[in-house]
Coordinates of C-alpha atoms in Angstrom, one line a residue:
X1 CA -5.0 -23.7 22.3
X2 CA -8.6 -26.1 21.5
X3 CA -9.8 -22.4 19.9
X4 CA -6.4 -22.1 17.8
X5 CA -6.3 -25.6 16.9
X6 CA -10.6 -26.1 15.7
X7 CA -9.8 -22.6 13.6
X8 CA -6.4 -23.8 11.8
X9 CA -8.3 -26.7 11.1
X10 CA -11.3 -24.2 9.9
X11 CA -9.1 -22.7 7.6
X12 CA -7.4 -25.0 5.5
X13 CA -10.9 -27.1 4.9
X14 CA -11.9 -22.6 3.9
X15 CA -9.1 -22.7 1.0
X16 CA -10.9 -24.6 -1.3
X17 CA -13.2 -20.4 -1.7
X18 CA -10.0 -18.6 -0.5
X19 CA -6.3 -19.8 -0.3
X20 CA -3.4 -17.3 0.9
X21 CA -1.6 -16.8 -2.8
X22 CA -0.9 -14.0 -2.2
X23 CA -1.2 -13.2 1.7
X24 CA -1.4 -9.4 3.3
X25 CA 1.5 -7.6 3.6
X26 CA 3.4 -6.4 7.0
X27 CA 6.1 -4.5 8.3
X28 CA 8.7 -6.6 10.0
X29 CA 12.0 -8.3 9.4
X30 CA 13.2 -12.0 8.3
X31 CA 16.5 -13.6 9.4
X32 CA 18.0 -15.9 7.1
X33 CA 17.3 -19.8 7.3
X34 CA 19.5 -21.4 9.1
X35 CA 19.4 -25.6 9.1
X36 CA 18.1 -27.5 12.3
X37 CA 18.6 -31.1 11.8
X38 CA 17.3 -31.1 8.1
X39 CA 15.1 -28.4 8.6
X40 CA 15.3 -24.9 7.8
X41 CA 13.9 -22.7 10.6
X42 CA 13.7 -18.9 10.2
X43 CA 12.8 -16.4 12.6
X44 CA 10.6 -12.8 11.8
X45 CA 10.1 -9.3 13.7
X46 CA 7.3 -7.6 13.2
X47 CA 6.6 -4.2 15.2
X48 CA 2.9 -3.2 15.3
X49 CA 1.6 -0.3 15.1
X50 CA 4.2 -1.0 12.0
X51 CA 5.2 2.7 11.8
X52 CA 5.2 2.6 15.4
X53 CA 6.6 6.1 17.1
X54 CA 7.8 7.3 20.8
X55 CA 4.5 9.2 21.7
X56 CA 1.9 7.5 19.4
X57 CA 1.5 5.6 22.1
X58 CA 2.1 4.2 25.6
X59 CA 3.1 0.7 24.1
X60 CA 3.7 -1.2 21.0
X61 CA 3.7 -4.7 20.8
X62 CA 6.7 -6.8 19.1
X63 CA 6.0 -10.3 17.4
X64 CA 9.2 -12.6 17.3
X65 CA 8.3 -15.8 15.3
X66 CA 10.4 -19.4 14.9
X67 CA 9.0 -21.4 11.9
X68 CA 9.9 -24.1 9.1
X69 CA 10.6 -21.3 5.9
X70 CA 9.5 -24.2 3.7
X71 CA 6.4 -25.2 5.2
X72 CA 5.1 -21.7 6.6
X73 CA 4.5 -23.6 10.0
X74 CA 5.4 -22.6 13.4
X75 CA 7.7 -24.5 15.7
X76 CA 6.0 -25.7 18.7
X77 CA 7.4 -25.0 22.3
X78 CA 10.1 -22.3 21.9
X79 CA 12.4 -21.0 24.4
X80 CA 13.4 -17.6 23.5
X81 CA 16.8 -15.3 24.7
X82 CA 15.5 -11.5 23.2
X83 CA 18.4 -9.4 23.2
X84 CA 17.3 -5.4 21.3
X85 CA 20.1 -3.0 20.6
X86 CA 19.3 0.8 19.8
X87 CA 22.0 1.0 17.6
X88 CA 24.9 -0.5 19.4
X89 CA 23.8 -0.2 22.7
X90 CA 21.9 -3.4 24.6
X91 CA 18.5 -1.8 26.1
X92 CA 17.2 -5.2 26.8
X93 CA 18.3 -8.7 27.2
X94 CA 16.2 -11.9 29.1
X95 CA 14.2 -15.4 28.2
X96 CA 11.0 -15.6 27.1
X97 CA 8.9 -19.0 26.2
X98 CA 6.0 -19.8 24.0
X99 CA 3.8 -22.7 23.3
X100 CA 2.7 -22.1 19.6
X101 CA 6.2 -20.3 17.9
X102 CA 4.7 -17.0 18.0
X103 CA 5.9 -14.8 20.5
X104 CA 4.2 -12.0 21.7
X105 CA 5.7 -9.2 23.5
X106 CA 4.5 -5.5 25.0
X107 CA 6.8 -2.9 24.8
X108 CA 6.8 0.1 27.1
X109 CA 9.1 3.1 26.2
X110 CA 9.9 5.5 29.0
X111 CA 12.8 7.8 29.2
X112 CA 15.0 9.5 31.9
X113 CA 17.2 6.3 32.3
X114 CA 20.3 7.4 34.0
X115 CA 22.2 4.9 34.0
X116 CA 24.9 4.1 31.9
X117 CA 24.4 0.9 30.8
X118 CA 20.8 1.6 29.6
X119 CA 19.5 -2.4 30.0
X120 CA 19.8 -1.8 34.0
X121 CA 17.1 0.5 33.6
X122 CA 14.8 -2.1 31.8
X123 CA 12.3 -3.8 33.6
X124 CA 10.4 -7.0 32.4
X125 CA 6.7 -8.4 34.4
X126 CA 5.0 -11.5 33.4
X127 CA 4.4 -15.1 34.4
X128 CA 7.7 -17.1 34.0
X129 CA 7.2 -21.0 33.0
X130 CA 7.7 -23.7 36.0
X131 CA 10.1 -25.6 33.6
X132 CA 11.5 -23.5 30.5
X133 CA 12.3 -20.6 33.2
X134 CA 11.3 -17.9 30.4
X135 CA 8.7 -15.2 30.8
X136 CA 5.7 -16.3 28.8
X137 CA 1.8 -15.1 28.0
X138 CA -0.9 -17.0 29.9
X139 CA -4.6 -16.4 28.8
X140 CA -4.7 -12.7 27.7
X141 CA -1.8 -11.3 29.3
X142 CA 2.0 -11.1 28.0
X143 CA 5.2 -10.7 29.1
X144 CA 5.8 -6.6 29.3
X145 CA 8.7 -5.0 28.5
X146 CA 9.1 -1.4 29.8
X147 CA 12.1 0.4 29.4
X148 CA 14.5 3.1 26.8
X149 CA 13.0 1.0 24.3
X150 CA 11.7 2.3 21.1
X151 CA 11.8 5.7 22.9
X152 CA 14.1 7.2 19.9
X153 CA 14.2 6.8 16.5
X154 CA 16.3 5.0 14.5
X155 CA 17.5 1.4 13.7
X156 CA 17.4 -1.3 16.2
X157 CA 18.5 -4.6 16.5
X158 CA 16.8 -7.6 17.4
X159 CA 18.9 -10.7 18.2
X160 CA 17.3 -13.9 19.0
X161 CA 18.8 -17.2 20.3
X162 CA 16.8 -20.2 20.2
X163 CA 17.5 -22.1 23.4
X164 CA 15.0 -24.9 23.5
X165 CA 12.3 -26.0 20.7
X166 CA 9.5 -28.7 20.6
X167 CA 9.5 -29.1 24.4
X168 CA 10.6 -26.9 27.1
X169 CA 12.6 -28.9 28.6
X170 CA 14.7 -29.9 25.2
X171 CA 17.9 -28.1 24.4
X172 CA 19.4 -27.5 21.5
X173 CA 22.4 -28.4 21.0
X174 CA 23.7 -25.3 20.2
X175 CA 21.9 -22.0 20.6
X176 CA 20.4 -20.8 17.4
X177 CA 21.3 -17.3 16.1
X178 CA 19.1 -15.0 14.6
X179 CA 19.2 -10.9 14.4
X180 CA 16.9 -8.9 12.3
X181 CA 16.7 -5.2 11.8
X182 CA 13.3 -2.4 12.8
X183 CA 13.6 1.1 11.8
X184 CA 11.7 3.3 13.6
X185 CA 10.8 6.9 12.1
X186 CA 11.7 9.6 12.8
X187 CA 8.4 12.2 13.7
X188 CA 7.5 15.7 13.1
X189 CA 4.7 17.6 13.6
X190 CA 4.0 21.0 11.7
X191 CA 1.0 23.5 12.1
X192 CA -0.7 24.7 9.3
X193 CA -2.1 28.0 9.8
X194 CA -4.7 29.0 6.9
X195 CA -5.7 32.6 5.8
X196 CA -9.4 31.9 7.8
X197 CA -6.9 31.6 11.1
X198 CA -7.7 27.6 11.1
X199 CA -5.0 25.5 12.2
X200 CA -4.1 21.9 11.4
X201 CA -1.6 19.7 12.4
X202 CA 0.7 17.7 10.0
X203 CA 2.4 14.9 11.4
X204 CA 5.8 13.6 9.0
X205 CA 7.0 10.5 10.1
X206 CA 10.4 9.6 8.2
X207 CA 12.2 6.8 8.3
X208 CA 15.2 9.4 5.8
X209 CA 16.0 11.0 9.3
X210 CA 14.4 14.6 10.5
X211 CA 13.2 16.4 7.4
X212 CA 13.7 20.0 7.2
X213 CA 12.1 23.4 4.9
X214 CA 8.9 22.1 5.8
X215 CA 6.4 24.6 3.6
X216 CA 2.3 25.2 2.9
X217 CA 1.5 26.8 -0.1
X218 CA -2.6 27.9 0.8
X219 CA -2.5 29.3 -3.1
X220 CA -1.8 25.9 -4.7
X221 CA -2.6 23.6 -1.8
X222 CA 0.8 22.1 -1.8
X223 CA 3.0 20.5 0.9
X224 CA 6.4 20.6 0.5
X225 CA 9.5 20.0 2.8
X226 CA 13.6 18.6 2.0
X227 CA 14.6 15.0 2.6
X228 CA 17.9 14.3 3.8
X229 CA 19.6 11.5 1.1
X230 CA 22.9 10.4 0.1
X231 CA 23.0 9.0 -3.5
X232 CA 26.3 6.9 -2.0
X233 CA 24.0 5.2 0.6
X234 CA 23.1 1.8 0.1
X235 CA 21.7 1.1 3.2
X236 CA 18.4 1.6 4.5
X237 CA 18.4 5.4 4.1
X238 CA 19.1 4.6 0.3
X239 CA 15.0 4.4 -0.4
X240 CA 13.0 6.5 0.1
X241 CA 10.1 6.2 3.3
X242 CA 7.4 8.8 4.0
X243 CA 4.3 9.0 5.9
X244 CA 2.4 12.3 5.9
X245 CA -1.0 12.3 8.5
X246 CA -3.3 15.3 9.5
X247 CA -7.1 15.4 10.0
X248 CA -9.9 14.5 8.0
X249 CA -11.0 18.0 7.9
X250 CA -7.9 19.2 6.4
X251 CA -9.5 20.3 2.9
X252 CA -6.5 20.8 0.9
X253 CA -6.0 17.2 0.9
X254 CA -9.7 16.3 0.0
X255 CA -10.4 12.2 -0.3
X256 CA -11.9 12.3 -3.3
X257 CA -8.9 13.7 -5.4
X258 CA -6.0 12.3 -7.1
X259 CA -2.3 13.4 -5.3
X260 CA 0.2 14.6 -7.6
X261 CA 3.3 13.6 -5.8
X262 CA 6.7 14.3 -7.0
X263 CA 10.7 14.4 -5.8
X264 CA 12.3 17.2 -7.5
X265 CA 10.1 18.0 -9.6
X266 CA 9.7 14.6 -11.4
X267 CA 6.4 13.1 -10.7
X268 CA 6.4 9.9 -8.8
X269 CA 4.5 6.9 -10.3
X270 CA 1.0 5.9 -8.0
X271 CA 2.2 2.5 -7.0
X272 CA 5.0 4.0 -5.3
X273 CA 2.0 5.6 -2.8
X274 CA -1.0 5.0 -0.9
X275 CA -3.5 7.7 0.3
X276 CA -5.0 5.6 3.5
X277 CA -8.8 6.9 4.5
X278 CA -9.5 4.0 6.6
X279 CA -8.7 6.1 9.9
X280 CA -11.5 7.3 11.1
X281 CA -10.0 10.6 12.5
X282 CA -7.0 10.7 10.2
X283 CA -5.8 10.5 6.4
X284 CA -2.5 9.4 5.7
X285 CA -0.4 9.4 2.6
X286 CA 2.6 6.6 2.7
X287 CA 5.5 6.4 0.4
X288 CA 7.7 4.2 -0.6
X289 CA 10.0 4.6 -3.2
X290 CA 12.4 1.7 -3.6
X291 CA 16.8 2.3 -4.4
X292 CA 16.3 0.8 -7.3
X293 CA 13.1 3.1 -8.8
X294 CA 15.1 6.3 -7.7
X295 CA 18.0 5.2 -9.7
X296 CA 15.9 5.1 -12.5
X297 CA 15.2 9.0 -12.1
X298 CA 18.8 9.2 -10.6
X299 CA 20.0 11.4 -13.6
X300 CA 16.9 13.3 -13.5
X301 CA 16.9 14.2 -9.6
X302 CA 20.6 14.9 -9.5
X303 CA 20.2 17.8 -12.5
X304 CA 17.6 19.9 -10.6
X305 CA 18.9 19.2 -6.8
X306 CA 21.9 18.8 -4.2
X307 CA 23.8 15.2 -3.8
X308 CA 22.4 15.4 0.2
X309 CA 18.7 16.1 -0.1
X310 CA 15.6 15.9 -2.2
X311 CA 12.6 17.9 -2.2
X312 CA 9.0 16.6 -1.8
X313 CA 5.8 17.7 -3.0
X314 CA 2.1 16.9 -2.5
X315 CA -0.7 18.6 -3.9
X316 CA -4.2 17.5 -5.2
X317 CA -5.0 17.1 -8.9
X318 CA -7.9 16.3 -10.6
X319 CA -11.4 14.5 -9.0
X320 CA -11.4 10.9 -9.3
X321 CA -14.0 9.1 -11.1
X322 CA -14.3 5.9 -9.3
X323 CA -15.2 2.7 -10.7
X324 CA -17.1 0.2 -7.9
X325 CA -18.3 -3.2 -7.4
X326 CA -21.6 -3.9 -5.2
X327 CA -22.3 -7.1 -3.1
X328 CA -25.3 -7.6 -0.9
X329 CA -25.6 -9.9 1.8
X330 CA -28.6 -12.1 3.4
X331 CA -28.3 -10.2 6.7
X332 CA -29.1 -7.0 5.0
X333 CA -25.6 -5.6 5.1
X334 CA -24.0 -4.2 2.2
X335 CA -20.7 -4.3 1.0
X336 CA -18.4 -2.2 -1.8
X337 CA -15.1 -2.0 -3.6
X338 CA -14.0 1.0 -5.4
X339 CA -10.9 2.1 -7.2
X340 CA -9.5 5.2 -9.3
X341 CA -10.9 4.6 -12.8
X342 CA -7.6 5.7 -14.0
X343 CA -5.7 3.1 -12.8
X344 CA -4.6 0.2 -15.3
X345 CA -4.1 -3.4 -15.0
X346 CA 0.2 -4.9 -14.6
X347 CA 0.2 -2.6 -11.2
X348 CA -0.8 -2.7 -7.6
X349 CA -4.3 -1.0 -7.4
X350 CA -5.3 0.8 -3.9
X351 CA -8.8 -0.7 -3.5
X352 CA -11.1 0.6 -1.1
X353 CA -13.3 -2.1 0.7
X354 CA -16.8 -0.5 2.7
X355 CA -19.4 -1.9 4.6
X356 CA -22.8 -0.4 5.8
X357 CA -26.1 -1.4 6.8
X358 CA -29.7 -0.9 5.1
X359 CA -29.3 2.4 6.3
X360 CA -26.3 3.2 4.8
X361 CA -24.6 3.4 8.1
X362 CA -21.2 2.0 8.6
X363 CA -20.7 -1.0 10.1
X364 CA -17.8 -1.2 13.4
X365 CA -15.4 -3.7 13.8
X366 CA -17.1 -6.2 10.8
X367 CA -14.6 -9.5 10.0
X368 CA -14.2 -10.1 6.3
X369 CA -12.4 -12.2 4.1
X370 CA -11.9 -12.2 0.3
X371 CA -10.8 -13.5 -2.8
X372 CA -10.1 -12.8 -6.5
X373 CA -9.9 -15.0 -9.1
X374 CA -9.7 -14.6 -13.2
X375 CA -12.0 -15.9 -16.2
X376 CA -9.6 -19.5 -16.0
X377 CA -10.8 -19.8 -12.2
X378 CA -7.1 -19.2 -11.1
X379 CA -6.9 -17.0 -7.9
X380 CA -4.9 -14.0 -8.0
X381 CA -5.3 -12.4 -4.6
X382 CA -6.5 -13.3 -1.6
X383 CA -6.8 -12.6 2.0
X384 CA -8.1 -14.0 4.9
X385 CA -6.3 -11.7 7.9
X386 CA -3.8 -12.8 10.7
X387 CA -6.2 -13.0 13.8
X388 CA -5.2 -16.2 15.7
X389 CA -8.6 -16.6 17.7
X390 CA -11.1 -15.5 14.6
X391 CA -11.0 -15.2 10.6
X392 CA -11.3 -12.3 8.8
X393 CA -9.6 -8.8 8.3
X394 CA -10.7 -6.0 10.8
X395 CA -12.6 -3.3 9.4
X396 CA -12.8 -0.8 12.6
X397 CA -15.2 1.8 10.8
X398 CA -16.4 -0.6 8.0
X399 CA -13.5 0.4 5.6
X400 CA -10.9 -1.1 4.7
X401 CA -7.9 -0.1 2.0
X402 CA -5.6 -2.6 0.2
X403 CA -3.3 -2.5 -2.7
X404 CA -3.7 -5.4 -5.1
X405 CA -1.8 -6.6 -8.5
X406 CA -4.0 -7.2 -10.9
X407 CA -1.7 -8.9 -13.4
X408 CA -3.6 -7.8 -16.6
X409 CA -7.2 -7.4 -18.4
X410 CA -9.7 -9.8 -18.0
X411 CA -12.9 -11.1 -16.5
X412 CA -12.5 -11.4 -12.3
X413 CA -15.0 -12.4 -9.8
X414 CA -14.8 -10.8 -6.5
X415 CA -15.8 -12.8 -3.4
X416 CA -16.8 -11.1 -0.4
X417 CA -17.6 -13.1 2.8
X418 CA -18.3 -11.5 6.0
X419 CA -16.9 -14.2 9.1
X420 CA -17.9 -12.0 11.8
X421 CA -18.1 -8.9 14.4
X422 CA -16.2 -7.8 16.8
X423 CA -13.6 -10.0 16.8
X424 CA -15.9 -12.8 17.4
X425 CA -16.6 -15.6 13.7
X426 CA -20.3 -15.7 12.8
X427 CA -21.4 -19.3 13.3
X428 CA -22.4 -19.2 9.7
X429 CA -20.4 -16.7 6.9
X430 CA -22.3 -14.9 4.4
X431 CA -20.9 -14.9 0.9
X432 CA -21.6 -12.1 -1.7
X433 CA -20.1 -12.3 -5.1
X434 CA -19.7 -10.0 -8.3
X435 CA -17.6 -9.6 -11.3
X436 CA -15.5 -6.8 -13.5
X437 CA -13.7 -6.4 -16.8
X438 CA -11.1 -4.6 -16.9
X439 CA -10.4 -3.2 -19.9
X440 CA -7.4 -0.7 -19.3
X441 CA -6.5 0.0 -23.3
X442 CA -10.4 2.2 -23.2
X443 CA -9.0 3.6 -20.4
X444 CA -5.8 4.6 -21.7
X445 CA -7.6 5.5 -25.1
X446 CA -10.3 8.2 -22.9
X447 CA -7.1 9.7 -21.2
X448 CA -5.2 10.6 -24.3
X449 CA -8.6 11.9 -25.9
X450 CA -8.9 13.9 -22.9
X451 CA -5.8 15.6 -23.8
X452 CA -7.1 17.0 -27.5
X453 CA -7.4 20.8 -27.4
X454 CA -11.0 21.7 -28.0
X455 CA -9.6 24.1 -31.0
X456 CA -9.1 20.7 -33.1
X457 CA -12.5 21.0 -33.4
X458 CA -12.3 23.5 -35.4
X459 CA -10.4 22.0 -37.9
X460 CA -12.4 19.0 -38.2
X461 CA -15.3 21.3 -38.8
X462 CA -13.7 23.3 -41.4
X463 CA -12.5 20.5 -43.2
X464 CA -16.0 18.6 -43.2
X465 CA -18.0 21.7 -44.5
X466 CA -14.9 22.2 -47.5
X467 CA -13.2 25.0 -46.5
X468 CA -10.0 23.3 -46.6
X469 CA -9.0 20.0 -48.6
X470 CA -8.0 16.6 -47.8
X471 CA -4.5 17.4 -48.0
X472 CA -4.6 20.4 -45.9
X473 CA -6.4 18.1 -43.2
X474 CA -3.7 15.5 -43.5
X475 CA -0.9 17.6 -43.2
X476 CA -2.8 19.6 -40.3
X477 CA -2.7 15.9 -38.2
X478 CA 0.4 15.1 -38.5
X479 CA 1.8 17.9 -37.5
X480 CA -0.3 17.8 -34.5
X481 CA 0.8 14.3 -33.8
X482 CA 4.7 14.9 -34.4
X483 CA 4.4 18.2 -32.2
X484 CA 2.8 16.3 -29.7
X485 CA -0.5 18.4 -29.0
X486 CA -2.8 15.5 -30.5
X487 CA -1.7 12.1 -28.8
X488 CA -2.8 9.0 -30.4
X489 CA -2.9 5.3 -29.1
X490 CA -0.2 2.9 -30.3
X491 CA -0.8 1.7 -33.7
X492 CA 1.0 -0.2 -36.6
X493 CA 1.9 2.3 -39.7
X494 CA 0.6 1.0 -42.8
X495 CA 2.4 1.6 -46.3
X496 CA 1.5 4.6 -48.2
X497 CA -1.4 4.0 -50.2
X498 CA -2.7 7.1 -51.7
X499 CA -6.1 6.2 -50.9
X500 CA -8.8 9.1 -50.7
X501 CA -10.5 9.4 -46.8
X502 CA -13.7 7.5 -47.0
X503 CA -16.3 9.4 -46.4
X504 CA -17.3 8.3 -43.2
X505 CA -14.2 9.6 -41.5
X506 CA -15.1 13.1 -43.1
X507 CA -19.0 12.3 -41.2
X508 CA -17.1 11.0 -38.4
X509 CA -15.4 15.0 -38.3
X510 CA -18.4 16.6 -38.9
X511 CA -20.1 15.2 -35.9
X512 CA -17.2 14.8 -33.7
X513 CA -17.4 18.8 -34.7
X514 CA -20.6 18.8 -33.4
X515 CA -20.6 17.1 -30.3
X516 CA -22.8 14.4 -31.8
X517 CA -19.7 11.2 -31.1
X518 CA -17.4 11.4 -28.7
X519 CA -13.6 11.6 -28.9
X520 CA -12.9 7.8 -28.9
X521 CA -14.8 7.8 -31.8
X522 CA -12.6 10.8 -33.6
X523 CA -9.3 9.0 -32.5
X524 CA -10.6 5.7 -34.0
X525 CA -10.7 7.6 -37.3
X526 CA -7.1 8.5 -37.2
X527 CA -6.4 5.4 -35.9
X528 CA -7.5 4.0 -39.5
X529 CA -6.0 6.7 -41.6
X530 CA -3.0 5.6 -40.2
X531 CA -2.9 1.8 -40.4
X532 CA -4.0 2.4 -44.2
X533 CA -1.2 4.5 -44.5
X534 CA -3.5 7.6 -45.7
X535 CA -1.6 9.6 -42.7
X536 CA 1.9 8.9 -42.0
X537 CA 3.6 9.5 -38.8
X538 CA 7.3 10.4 -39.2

């Protein structure tokens, strides 16, 4: 409790370099406020592993919080009834006590119960408290809870009564209930069997139910497989909630490509996904595509597919080019951040954090912390992890993956500091700090002149040495532009001006031709022609 107490202290005189605006995200469930003698208390699930299965492992540990939902801060001394239903049946039901709010539970599924009221079968081990009478953790060890638990998926209930608060031997004066909701997936593994007889397991863990028509295409490197869905769901079930894992030698899938991702054949947008490489045995793909998104394709889904399924596709596209920041630290560690180049600002962006030494080699289970703030000196992001006995995010392997919002272009400074090693704070941190502009309109402006057919260039060229006239040229553009082959960037239509084309946009052709400028540099010529109102767009 001295070590909780000296590091809570630690960290609020730390968010003067880093404050929480915008804390790490996790899996878990929140209970509505309810009011406890002016105050309004709260209580949160959270299940970790998060997509937690019956065979990842032998447990999985449940976090049951009771806190003030105004102030963020725990309520001391908490006397706990747990009841968990799997669906409607109780599988476990007892008290549990805990000093700080935070209550910290093992769960251990097995199966085989046979009896017919399934909590008989549950068994709970621990220390109980000489005065509060609940089961609670003393040093390292918690209260355990082994039974059919967690052992299928599905939703399950969590209902939690607040007996006691502030003191164990204080009663409320009426129990407090809470209940909040975990969804555990449903898993599958598939064997991929290539034409070189190599085999690779794909694990499918859906929280849609069992998925079925699950299909490899080695020709196109393309997963595919049906989703069971109801359109007049509005429950859980209503979104959709994928995660696809297999080996990191499982080619078709390389790291270093983008994932073309779509339900029924309409591609899915990149925020609604995250490839995850920070494994270091597995890659994983996660997606989550909210009700309210897939009613925005609604229309389009429904045309090409049934009212009870959808299909889904992976497959890799194009190799990213990735843009990265560098920091250096005094102990001779490095540290970098890299993202796909492609992505623009006004979205979440996957960032990638790595660590290695002076040899390159990665650094295990480093401690970081970090924050991002804008040209004003306003932090946008920030993070700082959720260890109660250190600081810092775990980085097992020395890599790390988070999706940020970066709200829009501008001037940001990255700070890296590295609090520690293996789960044990350096006794001083080493800050490391670098900056970035983003600039997404260049970005958007390379991607569209990416899409020009090199057989424009023939035209340009053409037109520059005289073999066909101004007109010709013009008229050749726009019906480029209105047929869509030959994209240009937003831009404001000036009147008609009969103008000639200045010369330097006829130079600007020729070398463009040529190979001498690059297509930026063409579209910026168009661009003109068309605020001058030289070329109108219809």
């Amino acid at each position: 409790m001295v070590l909780k107490f000296i590091l809570a202290i630690f960290v609020v005189l730390f968010v003067f370099s880093i404050t929480p605006a915008y804390a790490q995200h996790h899996s878990g469930a929140l209970a509505p406020p309810i009011d406890l003698d002016g105050l309004k208390v709260a209580v949160s699930t959270t299940l970790f592993p998060e997509d937690f299965s019956f065979g990842d492992s032998k447990s999985t540990n449940l976090s049951i919080r009771f806190f003030d939902s105004e102030t963020d801060v725990n309520i001391q001394s908490v006397t706990y009834r747990v009841k968990i239903f799997q669906d409607d049946t109780l599988v476990a039901n007892e008290y549990f006590y805990d000093e700080d709010g935070k209550l910290e539970l093992k769960i251990k599924p097995t199966t085989g119960c046979q009896e017919k009221e399934l909590w008989k079968c549950t068994i709970y081990n621990g220390e109980k408290h000489a005065i509060a009478g609940g089961y609670y953790a003393r040093g390292d060890s918690i209260p355990t809870i082994q039974g059919p638990i967690f052992d299928k998926s599905g939703q399950y209930s969590v209902q939690v009564s607040i007996v006691g608060a502030t003191n164990p031997k204080t009663l409320t004066t009426q129990d407090l209930l809470f209940e909040t909701f975990l969804h555990l997936p449903d898993k599958q593994i598939f064997e991929i069997k290539t034409a070189s007889a190599e085999e690779f397991p794909i694990s499918v863990k859906s929280h849609n139910d069992e998925i079925s028509n699950f299909k490899f295409d080695e020709t196109s490197n393309k997963i595919s497989y049906e989703i069971p869905f109801d359109w007049n769901d509005h429950s859980h079930s209503s979104s959709i909630n994928q995660i696809i894992s297999f080996n990191k030698d499982f080619s078709s899938i390389p790291e270093d490509s983008e994932l073309l991702i779509s339900l029924n054949d309409v591609k899915i947008d990149n925020e609604f996904y995250e490839f995850n490489i920070s494994n270091p045995d597995k890659n994983s793909i996660k997606i989550e595509v909210p009700h309210n998104d897939l009613l925005e394709i609604k229309n389009e889904l429904l045309s090409t597919s049934n009212n009870d399924s959808i299909k889904l596709e992976i497959l890799s596209g194009e190799k990213i080019n990735f843009n990265d920041i560098k920091f250096s630290f005094e102990n001779n560690m490095n540290g970098e951040i890299y993202w796909d180049s492609k992505l623009i600002t006004g979205k979440n962006i996957p960032f990638t954090f790595s660590f290695y030494d002076k040899n390159n080699i990665s650094v295990k289970d480093l401690l970081f912390v970090y924050g991002i703030t804008d040209s004003s000196g306003k932090e946008i992001w920030s993070n700082i992890g959720t260890g109660e006995k250190y600081i810092g995010i775990v980085a097992p392997d020395g890599i790390y993956q988070e999706s940020i919002y970066i709200p829009n272009d501008d001037q940001y400074e990255f700070k890296l500091i590295l609090t520690g090693q293996y789960s044990n704070n350096f006794e001083n941190f080493l800050v490391s700090t670098s900056n970035y502009e983003f600039n997404s309109q260049s970005i958007v402006t390379k991607e569209i002149a990416d899409t020009i057919p090199s057989w424009i260039k023939n035209n340009a060229e053409w037109w520059a040495a005289g073999a066909i006239d101004d007109d010709a040229f013009i008229q050749g553009i726009q019906f480029l532009i209105k047929e869509g082959i030959l994209e240009i960037p937003s831009t404001t239509q000036g009147a008609s001006s009969g103008n000639e084309i200045p010369s330097w946009i006829k130079n600007n052709a020729e070398w463009w031709a040529a190979g001498a400028i690059d297509d930026d540099a063409f579209i910026q010529g168009i661009q003109f022609l068309i605020k001058e109102g030289i070329l109108e767009i219809q």
